[in-house]
């Protein structure tokens, strides 16, 4: 899974419809192997995943994936149906950026002396709403949360001051209009509770086995 | 209160018994009415095989010669009997040998449950002997898969496995069980079948208004055309479908997997669709005004060029799998649901019609196809035998009552074009994946699934050699499969493409074969080789009348082609008659 954005050629390869950024929200059972089952739906079609986040939901046993891809609506719709068809998937939605509230978090590591010496840097950080997470003698780590354009432009702004390291999280998104499914999930969980996740509990007992 | 709790707990305890994971596997199979298992033992599945030793009378295990043979046999078993096929294989190479069959069962929606052994849970990820990450290898080619590391999971996981494999749109399921879980003793409280998984909707909810819209379109249609796939057979909706066709007098053509859902001689059956299908159905796909697709998925071998496919028609699609709707062909009305339920609803709403002149069009094109290619194929005047005349002669003897299992290639297309089928589930072939080597093991399974039927495997000289080792299974388990090898001394289908599209550059398509009759004889299977037309009918008769397994090799023309043909990149109406 790369977090890099692909260079999309100007002329869309699919005749009908334009490519756009879509966020897929996939509600699943909390099962091992499901990440792979979902990830290969994209790689099989050679679709780059721009960002992927896994998270718990408001309901205990249900898990939630937020996946961002750049595709035509037609492709996204078909993908969503294929994903929803998986046995352990409860529901899959896709939304354009306008239909969701979304955020990404970024961390920036900058040499502390630069920050301390140059008032400009401080002003810059304030302008972007960045917050210092760690301040050490040698470096300072800042955090911002926002849309990609914001985190991206802060990288550009910090580059001249010796940005040492940058990392951005996957997108987390909330669908503006999601009340209906929330209620469904709640009632599911009440009438039909999810199964417990079973992990391998033996991995540290390798020495005790000899096998043919 | 307290005493009640204790009493309950005591009672619960008394009702459980301590059994091993391996025994739990076999108990699960018995509870699921499994009678046949196709498998091959090995280190990581030895505890299950050890338990099987005591279950020999309840569960019939067929020792195959290669795990690919096991899964194809399970597929043939499932396709012929309508039950779920079961496979045992060991970890590592045993499990990886299942991959082709899983992919085949996935694309052809065949219910199969594979149980694979796995190394001890402690050793997962250590590159232990015969450790392969089978769950991840098989994820894209299973409907569901799961790794068990604790014996107590076995009953519920297998219950889920059988439910998922056979419900909704069926498919293969793989359960990987670590060796420690097979050996482990646990408190067993009995087996409970699964009939519900909260995240899984095997059948979409039927929306009545869509059925009504579909009926309206059909009633307004002047040239309605039904195309159908395996969904009819999988949905056990043959009767409902026939009633639908007959009420509306609707011409209907089948996909290769839909074949045999209605008898091939049904007056409304107009033939096979697709690349080597019949002329009429292909041409008239681009002339009908309403195309009614039932339980099929618009495979590219059926549609040819999509941008020239039935563009003039309104399209109705009935399918149980919502992901199939609008996947390849955009529908006007989609009817989600199990066709066993949707078809009667639709039948009730459609008008009785005769569509005489429209049906006549199919008859006219059939005549044209007869004259330009079918007659020459079925009644050749040249010295060489054709595959078509072999099938025609076989029809005369079986009268359409045999199960025909084909391999992949020219003989497959010819068999599907010309074989007669009276009964549903009697055409078994690898459609979506086109797996050479399928026929022999699948026929073994089909025979075991329907012991009273005559089962004939038809294979080319190439594909027969791909799983020829399964002759050993036939020998050991005494399975009365008839084997018909149509030998053209070429990888015929590829050669045909080389001839037509690559200037006859026959790159690695001529193939030599052993003396098949001798090979069969070495396995204690009687056989005969026919090179002359005059001996054909008697030889076929002898094959059919022989008591057990039998091999008949027929030498056919080396460079015959299968026609009609929709060349790649062409529209279905550009089908070539020669
Ligand atoms: C496992 C596998 N490998 C390769 C192919 C490609 N292929 C399709 S048809 C064919 C030729 C089959 O030859 P033969 O079995 O002799 O049958 P014929 O076409 O001559 O009837 C080949 C090689 C395939 N379908 N499956």
XYZ file of C-alpha atoms in Angstrom, chain B residues 134-383:
250
model
C -2.517 -20.938 2.093
C -5.120 -18.560 3.416
C -3.503 -15.624 1.694
C -2.728 -17.546 -1.480
C -6.349 -18.564 -1.806
C -8.046 -15.350 -0.748
C -8.897 -14.101 -4.250
C -10.095 -17.544 -5.344
C -12.328 -18.489 -2.454
C -15.714 -17.187 -1.491
C -14.502 -17.388 2.089
C -11.543 -18.887 3.883
C -10.408 -19.222 7.446
C -7.547 -20.573 9.486
C -8.374 -22.573 12.600
C -5.752 -22.667 15.337
C -7.938 -23.950 18.156
C -10.033 -27.111 18.029
C -13.007 -25.526 19.734
C -13.539 -23.376 16.627
C -13.932 -26.358 14.319
C -17.666 -27.100 14.601
C -18.801 -23.524 14.106
C -16.253 -22.724 11.403
C -17.163 -25.799 9.368
C -20.857 -25.033 9.800
C -20.151 -21.598 8.389
C -18.052 -23.082 5.605
C -20.834 -25.370 4.390
C -23.428 -22.649 4.654
C -21.351 -20.142 2.704
C -20.255 -22.630 0.024
C -23.778 -23.663 -0.877
C -25.955 -20.614 -0.234
C -26.571 -17.598 -2.431
C -24.206 -17.685 -5.358
C -22.239 -20.817 -4.435
C -18.471 -20.976 -4.388
C -15.416 -22.639 -2.923
C -14.490 -22.271 0.727
C -11.199 -23.279 2.287
C -10.623 -24.051 5.958
C -6.988 -24.373 6.973
C -6.547 -26.265 10.249
C -3.267 -26.231 12.138
C -2.006 -29.577 13.301
C -2.230 -28.702 16.976
C -5.941 -27.943 16.538
C -6.459 -31.334 14.880
C -4.813 -33.096 17.829
C -6.254 -30.957 20.586
C -8.998 -32.382 22.785
C -11.861 -30.047 23.560
C -15.297 -30.112 25.108
C -17.654 -30.828 22.225
C -21.252 -29.770 22.627
C -22.496 -31.138 19.324
C -22.765 -29.703 15.846
C -25.100 -26.917 14.971
C -25.739 -26.108 11.331
C -25.340 -22.500 10.315
C -28.238 -20.751 8.662
C -27.346 -17.125 9.165
C -24.301 -14.860 9.219
C -25.064 -11.282 10.021
C -22.671 -9.720 7.509
C -23.704 -12.043 4.695
C -26.757 -11.691 2.486
C -26.930 -14.761 0.279
C -30.075 -13.515 -1.415
C -30.925 -9.929 -2.127
C -34.403 -8.801 -1.235
C -36.747 -8.964 -4.213
C -38.278 -5.663 -5.208
C -41.672 -6.300 -6.691
C -41.759 -3.111 -8.716
C -38.742 -4.263 -10.687
C -40.420 -7.540 -11.518
C -43.419 -5.530 -12.704
C -41.239 -3.271 -14.830
C -39.566 -6.300 -16.347
C -42.939 -7.885 -17.143
C -44.069 -4.672 -18.782
C -41.032 -4.619 -21.047
C -41.538 -8.254 -21.975
C -45.207 -7.696 -22.730
C -44.407 -4.773 -24.992
C -41.628 -6.620 -26.780
C -41.992 -7.714 -30.374
C -38.706 -9.572 -30.434
C -37.909 -10.752 -26.913
C -34.915 -13.016 -26.439
C -33.963 -14.935 -23.318
C -30.359 -15.827 -22.572
C -29.598 -17.957 -19.563
C -26.734 -19.320 -17.551
C -25.961 -21.677 -14.738
C -28.066 -19.615 -12.339
C -31.084 -21.683 -13.397
C -29.336 -24.908 -12.431
C -27.774 -23.560 -9.245
C -31.117 -22.075 -8.240
C -32.870 -25.396 -8.970
C -35.293 -23.332 -11.039
C -35.504 -25.468 -14.179
C -39.271 -25.927 -13.858
C -39.943 -22.285 -13.089
C -37.795 -21.256 -16.020
C -39.486 -23.599 -18.470
C -42.893 -22.338 -17.367
C -41.719 -18.776 -17.961
C -40.462 -19.557 -21.469
C -43.516 -21.535 -22.420
C -46.034 -18.978 -21.271
C -44.427 -16.190 -23.276
C -43.231 -18.390 -26.142
C -39.841 -16.846 -25.645
C -36.857 -18.089 -27.625
C -34.018 -18.940 -25.265
C -30.312 -19.546 -25.749
C -27.900 -20.909 -23.184
C -24.386 -20.085 -22.133
C -21.993 -23.001 -21.935
C -22.775 -23.380 -18.235
C -26.509 -22.894 -18.633
C -26.659 -25.790 -21.045
C -28.874 -28.706 -19.946
C -31.045 -26.489 -17.717
C -33.672 -27.121 -20.384
C -33.470 -30.156 -22.690
C -31.427 -29.337 -25.795
C -34.401 -30.384 -27.908
C -36.860 -28.042 -26.235
C -38.733 -26.234 -29.035
C -37.926 -22.849 -27.531
C -34.252 -23.670 -27.077
C -32.438 -21.934 -29.904
C -28.909 -23.000 -29.074
C -25.688 -21.876 -27.504
C -24.387 -18.347 -27.178
C -20.897 -17.106 -27.549
C -17.681 -17.465 -29.451
C -18.440 -20.939 -30.817
C -22.141 -20.822 -30.172
C -24.912 -21.047 -32.705
C -25.392 -18.597 -35.494
C -28.975 -17.519 -34.817
C -28.650 -16.626 -31.142
C -25.481 -14.643 -31.745
C -26.797 -12.712 -34.715
C -30.214 -12.082 -33.220
C -28.726 -10.797 -29.975
C -28.124 -7.693 -32.031
C -31.651 -7.673 -33.386
C -33.929 -8.444 -30.454
C -35.775 -5.581 -28.791
C -35.745 -6.925 -25.258
C -32.924 -9.128 -24.027
C -33.775 -11.060 -20.871
C -30.682 -12.421 -19.143
C -31.284 -14.966 -16.404
C -28.587 -16.234 -14.049
C -25.694 -15.416 -16.313
C -22.881 -12.909 -16.130
C -22.186 -11.593 -19.633
C -18.767 -13.193 -19.890
C -16.662 -11.771 -22.714
C -16.762 -15.136 -24.478
C -20.531 -14.636 -24.644
C -20.712 -10.953 -25.490
C -17.859 -10.437 -27.921
C -17.257 -6.722 -28.271
C -19.251 -5.007 -25.575
C -19.654 -1.710 -27.361
C -21.465 -3.534 -30.144
C -23.449 -5.869 -27.927
C -27.250 -5.676 -28.044
C -27.119 -1.900 -28.219
C -30.580 -1.775 -29.806
C -32.219 -3.760 -27.012
C -33.661 -2.988 -23.637
C -31.966 -5.275 -21.171
C -33.471 -7.131 -18.242
C -31.085 -8.941 -15.935
C -32.209 -11.411 -13.274
C -29.405 -12.399 -10.920
C -28.814 -13.400 -7.337
C -25.484 -11.569 -7.183
C -25.922 -7.786 -7.081
C -22.296 -7.340 -8.116
C -23.130 -8.896 -11.492
C -25.810 -6.349 -12.296
C -24.462 -3.611 -14.568
C -20.954 -5.102 -14.322
C -20.455 -5.675 -18.036
C -23.766 -4.743 -19.619
C -25.902 -1.866 -18.475
C -29.430 -3.007 -17.711
C -32.726 -1.259 -18.301
C -34.393 -3.221 -15.525
C -32.513 -5.328 -13.029
C -34.298 -7.945 -10.968
C -32.155 -8.861 -7.999
C -33.011 -12.132 -6.351
C -33.076 -15.883 -6.453
C -34.554 -16.806 -9.839
C -36.489 -19.637 -8.232
C -38.550 -16.864 -6.615
C -38.379 -14.113 -9.221
C -39.234 -16.260 -12.249
C -42.683 -17.366 -11.024
C -43.466 -13.744 -10.132
C -42.483 -12.710 -13.625
C -44.345 -15.580 -15.275
C -47.521 -14.559 -13.500
C -47.278 -11.079 -14.995
C -46.377 -11.824 -18.588
C -48.895 -12.259 -21.375
C -49.311 -15.392 -23.421
C -47.885 -14.692 -26.858
C -46.860 -16.724 -29.850
C -44.026 -14.634 -31.363
C -44.337 -16.772 -34.436
C -42.475 -14.688 -36.979
C -39.733 -13.889 -34.483
C -39.221 -17.576 -33.682
C -39.210 -18.234 -37.405
C -36.125 -16.011 -37.712
C -34.194 -18.329 -35.435
C -35.326 -21.270 -37.530
C -34.187 -19.574 -40.727
C -30.752 -18.840 -39.367
C -30.528 -22.365 -37.982
C -31.114 -23.647 -41.471
C -28.387 -21.403 -42.794
C -26.008 -22.699 -40.119
C -26.989 -26.290 -40.918
C -26.217 -25.804 -44.557
C -22.957 -23.947 -44.204
C -21.326 -25.816 -41.382
C -23.348 -28.211 -39.259
C -24.141 -30.749 -41.975
C -20.533 -30.967 -43.056
C -19.417 -31.442 -39.462
C -21.988 -34.094 -38.612
C -22.069 -35.969 -41.916
C -18.585 -35.550 -43.354
C -17.803 -37.002 -46.733
C -14.027 -36.846 -46.397
C -11.950 -39.723 -45.186
